[in-house]
JSON list of C-alpha atoms in Angstrom, two decimals:
[
{"chain": "T", "resi": 72, "resn": "UNK", "atom": "CA", "xyz": [124.84, -16.32, -11.96]},
{"chain": "T", "resi": 73, "resn": "UNK", "atom": "CA", "xyz": [124.97, -14.52, -8.80]},
{"chain": "T", "resi": 74, "resn": "UNK", "atom": "CA", "xyz": [122.47, -11.87, -8.01]},
{"chain": "T", "resi": 75, "resn": "UNK", "atom": "CA", "xyz": [122.24, -9.79, -4.61]},
{"chain": "T", "resi": 76, "resn": "UNK", "atom": "CA", "xyz": [119.86, -7.17, -3.32]},
{"chain": "T", "resi": 77, "resn": "UNK", "atom": "CA", "xyz": [118.85, -5.84, 0.27]},
{"chain": "T", "resi": 78, "resn": "UNK", "atom": "CA", "xyz": [115.52, -5.86, 2.14]},
{"chain": "T", "resi": 79, "resn": "UNK", "atom": "CA", "xyz": [115.31, -2.88, 4.50]},
{"chain": "T", "resi": 80, "resn": "UNK", "atom": "CA", "xyz": [113.07, -2.78, 7.69]},
{"chain": "T", "resi": 81, "resn": "UNK", "atom": "CA", "xyz": [112.56, -0.26, 10.45]},
{"chain": "T", "resi": 82, "resn": "UNK", "atom": "CA", "xyz": [111.89, -2.43, 13.71]},
{"chain": "T", "resi": 83, "resn": "UNK", "atom": "CA", "xyz": [110.77, -1.68, 17.06]},
{"chain": "T", "resi": 84, "resn": "UNK", "atom": "CA", "xyz": [113.19, -4.22, 18.59]},
{"chain": "T", "resi": 85, "resn": "UNK", "atom": "CA", "xyz": [112.33, -6.37, 21.61]},
{"chain": "T", "resi": 86, "resn": "UNK", "atom": "CA", "xyz": [111.77, -9.48, 19.40]},
{"chain": "T", "resi": 87, "resn": "UNK", "atom": "CA", "xyz": [109.88, -7.61, 16.65]},
{"chain": "T", "resi": 88, "resn": "UNK", "atom": "CA", "xyz": [109.20, -10.17, 13.85]},
{"chain": "T", "resi": 89, "resn": "UNK", "atom": "CA", "xyz": [108.59, -9.71, 10.10]},
{"chain": "T", "resi": 90, "resn": "UNK", "atom": "CA", "xyz": [107.61, -12.08, 7.23]},
{"chain": "T", "resi": 91, "resn": "UNK", "atom": "CA", "xyz": [109.97, -11.14, 4.53]},
{"chain": "T", "resi": 92, "resn": "UNK", "atom": "CA", "xyz": [108.86, -14.22, 2.51]},
{"chain": "T", "resi": 93, "resn": "UNK", "atom": "CA", "xyz": [107.24, -12.13, -0.38]},
{"chain": "T", "resi": 94, "resn": "UNK", "atom": "CA", "xyz": [110.25, -9.67, -0.74]},
{"chain": "T", "resi": 95, "resn": "UNK", "atom": "CA", "xyz": [112.52, -12.72, -0.97]},
{"chain": "T", "resi": 96, "resn": "UNK", "atom": "CA", "xyz": [110.33, -14.24, -3.52]},
{"chain": "T", "resi": 97, "resn": "UNK", "atom": "CA", "xyz": [110.47, -11.17, -5.58]},
{"chain": "T", "resi": 98, "resn": "UNK", "atom": "CA", "xyz": [114.10, -11.03, -5.49]},
{"chain": "T", "resi": 99, "resn": "UNK", "atom": "CA", "xyz": [114.55, -14.51, -6.82]},
{"chain": "T", "resi": 100, "resn": "UNK", "atom": "CA", "xyz": [112.11, -13.75, -9.48]},
{"chain": "T", "resi": 101, "resn": "UNK", "atom": "CA", "xyz": [114.13, -10.51, -10.73]},
{"chain": "T", "resi": 102, "resn": "UNK", "atom": "CA", "xyz": [117.60, -12.56, -10.51]},
{"chain": "T", "resi": 103, "resn": "UNK", "atom": "CA", "xyz": [116.43, -14.82, -13.24]},
{"chain": "T", "resi": 104, "resn": "UNK", "atom": "CA", "xyz": [117.65, -18.12, -11.21]},
{"chain": "T", "resi": 105, "resn": "UNK", "atom": "CA", "xyz": [115.42, -21.07, -12.12]},
{"chain": "T", "resi": 106, "resn": "UNK", "atom": "CA", "xyz": [117.34, -23.52, -9.82]},
{"chain": "T", "resi": 107, "resn": "UNK", "atom": "CA", "xyz": [120.14, -22.87, -7.36]},
{"chain": "T", "resi": 108, "resn": "UNK", "atom": "CA", "xyz": [120.59, -21.62, -3.74]},
{"chain": "T", "resi": 109, "resn": "UNK", "atom": "CA", "xyz": [119.30, -18.58, -1.94]},
{"chain": "T", "resi": 110, "resn": "UNK", "atom": "CA", "xyz": [121.27, -17.01, 1.14]},
{"chain": "T", "resi": 111, "resn": "UNK", "atom": "CA", "xyz": [119.54, -14.68, 3.41]},
{"chain": "T", "resi": 112, "resn": "UNK", "atom": "CA", "xyz": [121.79, -12.86, 6.00]},
{"chain": "T", "resi": 113, "resn": "UNK", "atom": "CA", "xyz": [121.38, -10.09, 8.43]},
{"chain": "T", "resi": 114, "resn": "UNK", "atom": "CA", "xyz": [124.66, -8.27, 9.33]},
{"chain": "T", "resi": 115, "resn": "UNK", "atom": "CA", "xyz": [123.86, -7.71, 13.09]},
{"chain": "T", "resi": 116, "resn": "UNK", "atom": "CA", "xyz": [124.53, -9.37, 16.31]},
{"chain": "T", "resi": 117, "resn": "UNK", "atom": "CA", "xyz": [121.20, -8.46, 17.64]},
{"chain": "T", "resi": 118, "resn": "UNK", "atom": "CA", "xyz": [118.84, -9.88, 15.04]},
{"chain": "T", "resi": 119, "resn": "UNK", "atom": "CA", "xyz": [118.23, -13.24, 13.34]},
{"chain": "T", "resi": 120, "resn": "UNK", "atom": "CA", "xyz": [116.89, -14.78, 10.15]},
{"chain": "T", "resi": 121, "resn": "UNK", "atom": "CA", "xyz": [114.78, -18.19, 10.44]},
{"chain": "T", "resi": 122, "resn": "UNK", "atom": "CA", "xyz": [111.77, -19.73, 9.05]},
{"chain": "T", "resi": 123, "resn": "UNK", "atom": "CA", "xyz": [108.44, -20.03, 10.69]},
{"chain": "T", "resi": 124, "resn": "UNK", "atom": "CA", "xyz": [104.78, -20.61, 10.21]},
{"chain": "T", "resi": 125, "resn": "UNK", "atom": "CA", "xyz": [104.00, -16.76, 10.55]},
{"chain": "T", "resi": 126, "resn": "UNK", "atom": "CA", "xyz": [100.65, -16.76, 12.42]},
{"chain": "T", "resi": 127, "resn": "UNK", "atom": "CA", "xyz": [99.98, -14.88, 15.48]},
{"chain": "T", "resi": 128, "resn": "UNK", "atom": "CA", "xyz": [99.81, -17.85, 17.94]},
{"chain": "T", "resi": 129, "resn": "UNK", "atom": "CA", "xyz": [103.25, -19.02, 16.76]},
{"chain": "T", "resi": 130, "resn": "UNK", "atom": "CA", "xyz": [104.80, -15.75, 16.87]},
{"chain": "T", "resi": 131, "resn": "UNK", "atom": "CA", "xyz": [103.78, -15.46, 20.55]},
{"chain": "T", "resi": 132, "resn": "UNK", "atom": "CA", "xyz": [104.82, -18.97, 21.20]},
{"chain": "T", "resi": 133, "resn": "UNK", "atom": "CA", "xyz": [108.34, -17.97, 19.75]},
{"chain": "T", "resi": 134, "resn": "UNK", "atom": "CA", "xyz": [108.55, -14.95, 21.59]},
{"chain": "T", "resi": 135, "resn": "UNK", "atom": "CA", "xyz": [107.61, -16.73, 24.88]},
{"chain": "T", "resi": 136, "resn": "UNK", "atom": "CA", "xyz": [110.21, -19.46, 24.11]},
{"chain": "T", "resi": 137, "resn": "UNK", "atom": "CA", "xyz": [113.01, -17.12, 23.85]},
{"chain": "T", "resi": 138, "resn": "UNK", "atom": "CA", "xyz": [112.12, -15.03, 26.85]},
{"chain": "T", "resi": 139, "resn": "UNK", "atom": "CA", "xyz": [112.64, -18.35, 29.01]},
{"chain": "T", "resi": 140, "resn": "UNK", "atom": "CA", "xyz": [115.84, -19.01, 27.19]},
{"chain": "T", "resi": 141, "resn": "UNK", "atom": "CA", "xyz": [117.43, -15.57, 27.15]},
{"chain": "T", "resi": 142, "resn": "UNK", "atom": "CA", "xyz": [115.13, -13.20, 29.54]},
{"chain": "T", "resi": 143, "resn": "UNK", "atom": "CA", "xyz": [115.28, -9.57, 28.86]},
{"chain": "T", "resi": 144, "resn": "UNK", "atom": "CA", "xyz": [115.71, -9.10, 32.61]},
{"chain": "T", "resi": 145, "resn": "UNK", "atom": "CA", "xyz": [118.45, -11.61, 32.94]},
{"chain": "T", "resi": 146, "resn": "UNK", "atom": "CA", "xyz": [121.87, -10.87, 34.26]},
{"chain": "T", "resi": 147, "resn": "UNK", "atom": "CA", "xyz": [124.49, -10.85, 31.40]},
{"chain": "T", "resi": 148, "resn": "UNK", "atom": "CA", "xyz": [128.19, -10.25, 31.58]},
{"chain": "T", "resi": 149, "resn": "UNK", "atom": "CA", "xyz": [128.06, -8.37, 28.33]},
{"chain": "T", "resi": 150, "resn": "UNK", "atom": "CA", "xyz": [125.77, -5.84, 30.07]},
{"chain": "T", "resi": 151, "resn": "UNK", "atom": "CA", "xyz": [127.98, -5.49, 33.01]},
{"chain": "T", "resi": 152, "resn": "UNK", "atom": "CA", "xyz": [130.81, -4.70, 30.63]},
{"chain": "T", "resi": 153, "resn": "UNK", "atom": "CA", "xyz": [128.96, -2.52, 28.19]},
{"chain": "T", "resi": 154, "resn": "UNK", "atom": "CA", "xyz": [126.03, -1.09, 30.19]},
{"chain": "T", "resi": 155, "resn": "UNK", "atom": "CA", "xyz": [123.63, -1.15, 27.11]},
{"chain": "T", "resi": 156, "resn": "UNK", "atom": "CA", "xyz": [121.01, -3.57, 28.19]},
{"chain": "T", "resi": 157, "resn": "UNK", "atom": "CA", "xyz": [120.91, -5.78, 25.30]},
{"chain": "T", "resi": 158, "resn": "UNK", "atom": "CA", "xyz": [122.80, -8.98, 26.33]},
{"chain": "T", "resi": 159, "resn": "UNK", "atom": "CA", "xyz": [119.80, -10.93, 25.95]},
{"chain": "T", "resi": 160, "resn": "UNK", "atom": "CA", "xyz": [119.45, -9.91, 22.37]},
{"chain": "T", "resi": 161, "resn": "UNK", "atom": "CA", "xyz": [123.02, -10.92, 21.51]},
{"chain": "T", "resi": 162, "resn": "UNK", "atom": "CA", "xyz": [122.37, -14.53, 22.96]},
{"chain": "T", "resi": 163, "resn": "UNK", "atom": "CA", "xyz": [118.95, -14.79, 21.23]},
{"chain": "T", "resi": 164, "resn": "UNK", "atom": "CA", "xyz": [120.57, -13.98, 17.94]},
{"chain": "T", "resi": 165, "resn": "UNK", "atom": "CA", "xyz": [123.26, -16.31, 18.53]},
{"chain": "T", "resi": 166, "resn": "UNK", "atom": "CA", "xyz": [120.82, -19.15, 18.96]},
{"chain": "T", "resi": 167, "resn": "UNK", "atom": "CA", "xyz": [118.35, -18.47, 16.15]},
{"chain": "T", "resi": 168, "resn": "UNK", "atom": "CA", "xyz": [121.38, -17.53, 13.66]},
{"chain": "T", "resi": 169, "resn": "UNK", "atom": "CA", "xyz": [121.92, -14.62, 11.39]},
{"chain": "T", "resi": 170, "resn": "UNK", "atom": "CA", "xyz": [121.58, -16.36, 8.02]},
{"chain": "T", "resi": 171, "resn": "UNK", "atom": "CA", "xyz": [119.69, -19.06, 6.24]},
{"chain": "T", "resi": 172, "resn": "UNK", "atom": "CA", "xyz": [120.30, -20.93, 2.94]},
{"chain": "T", "resi": 173, "resn": "UNK", "atom": "CA", "xyz": [117.26, -22.17, 1.05]},
{"chain": "T", "resi": 174, "resn": "UNK", "atom": "CA", "xyz": [117.15, -24.19, -2.22]},
{"chain": "T", "resi": 175, "resn": "UNK", "atom": "CA", "xyz": [115.54, -22.62, -5.33]},
{"chain": "T", "resi": 176, "resn": "UNK", "atom": "CA", "xyz": [113.23, -24.69, -7.80]},
{"chain": "T", "resi": 177, "resn": "UNK", "atom": "CA", "xyz": [111.29, -23.80, -10.60]},
{"chain": "T", "resi": 178, "resn": "UNK", "atom": "CA", "xyz": [112.16, -19.84, -9.82]},
{"chain": "T", "resi": 179, "resn": "UNK", "atom": "CA", "xyz": [111.00, -19.98, -6.33]},
{"chain": "T", "resi": 180, "resn": "UNK", "atom": "CA", "xyz": [112.38, -20.70, -2.71]},
{"chain": "T", "resi": 181, "resn": "UNK", "atom": "CA", "xyz": [111.57, -24.15, -1.87]},
{"chain": "T", "resi": 182, "resn": "UNK", "atom": "CA", "xyz": [109.41, -23.65, 1.21]},
{"chain": "T", "resi": 183, "resn": "UNK", "atom": "CA", "xyz": [106.79, -25.77, 2.81]},
{"chain": "T", "resi": 184, "resn": "UNK", "atom": "CA", "xyz": [103.07, -24.81, 2.68]},
{"chain": "T", "resi": 185, "resn": "UNK", "atom": "CA", "xyz": [103.04, -23.28, 6.16]},
{"chain": "T", "resi": 186, "resn": "UNK", "atom": "CA", "xyz": [106.84, -22.11, 5.96]},
{"chain": "T", "resi": 187, "resn": "UNK", "atom": "CA", "xyz": [107.65, -18.40, 5.72]},
{"chain": "T", "resi": 188, "resn": "UNK", "atom": "CA", "xyz": [111.08, -16.50, 5.90]},
{"chain": "T", "resi": 189, "resn": "UNK", "atom": "CA", "xyz": [111.26, -14.24, 8.94]},
{"chain": "T", "resi": 190, "resn": "UNK", "atom": "CA", "xyz": [113.54, -11.40, 10.22]},
{"chain": "T", "resi": 191, "resn": "UNK", "atom": "CA", "xyz": [113.61, -11.03, 13.95]},
{"chain": "T", "resi": 192, "resn": "UNK", "atom": "CA", "xyz": [114.94, -7.96, 15.78]},
{"chain": "T", "resi": 193, "resn": "UNK", "atom": "CA", "xyz": [116.09, -8.65, 19.35]},
{"chain": "T", "resi": 194, "resn": "UNK", "atom": "CA", "xyz": [117.74, -5.25, 20.27]},
{"chain": "T", "resi": 195, "resn": "UNK", "atom": "CA", "xyz": [116.43, -3.20, 23.00]},
{"chain": "T", "resi": 196, "resn": "UNK", "atom": "CA", "xyz": [115.58, -0.19, 20.88]},
{"chain": "T", "resi": 197, "resn": "UNK", "atom": "CA", "xyz": [114.40, 0.49, 17.29]},
{"chain": "T", "resi": 198, "resn": "UNK", "atom": "CA", "xyz": [116.63, -0.27, 14.70]},
{"chain": "T", "resi": 199, "resn": "UNK", "atom": "CA", "xyz": [117.17, 0.12, 10.81]},
{"chain": "T", "resi": 200, "resn": "UNK", "atom": "CA", "xyz": [117.90, -3.49, 9.45]},
{"chain": "T", "resi": 201, "resn": "UNK", "atom": "CA", "xyz": [119.23, -4.58, 6.28]},
{"chain": "T", "resi": 202, "resn": "UNK", "atom": "CA", "xyz": [118.89, -8.25, 4.91]},
{"chain": "T", "resi": 203, "resn": "UNK", "atom": "CA", "xyz": [121.30, -9.28, 2.39]},
{"chain": "T", "resi": 204, "resn": "UNK", "atom": "CA", "xyz": [119.64, -11.68, -0.10]},
{"chain": "T", "resi": 205, "resn": "UNK", "atom": "CA", "xyz": [122.18, -13.42, -2.54]},
{"chain": "T", "resi": 206, "resn": "UNK", "atom": "CA", "xyz": [120.91, -15.90, -5.14]},
{"chain": "T", "resi": 207, "resn": "UNK", "atom": "CA", "xyz": [123.18, -18.35, -6.92]},
{"chain": "T", "resi": 208, "resn": "UNK", "atom": "CA", "xyz": [122.34, -20.56, -9.66]},
{"chain": "T", "resi": 209, "resn": "UNK", "atom": "CA", "xyz": [121.32, -21.18, -13.53]}
]
């Protein structure tokens, strides 16, 4: 069986981070799949999907780490060509990744006790983001 749905979020950009775990769990429940795989993907070159212990300290730490790796005020060839100022967001998206695959067991995503699924919007302005969730299994 294959089942698909979207999760929508209005974002502020600038490394706006959302815990989408409960939305994903509800989709898995609606799918009727007991065992299989779950793929979560955002179709954007300036956002990402990952897992993280979603607590304020670690969220702040992630933002800080990404600002060190790809600073907002950095010099990017992308910005020189397109003059849109979001070169940093493309780099961050590439490093974190735009999709994640997670096993499903007993009708639930296989996640650790402190592991949540997150959507991150890195762009330099608000956006409407759609996260594609697809469940495969039996």
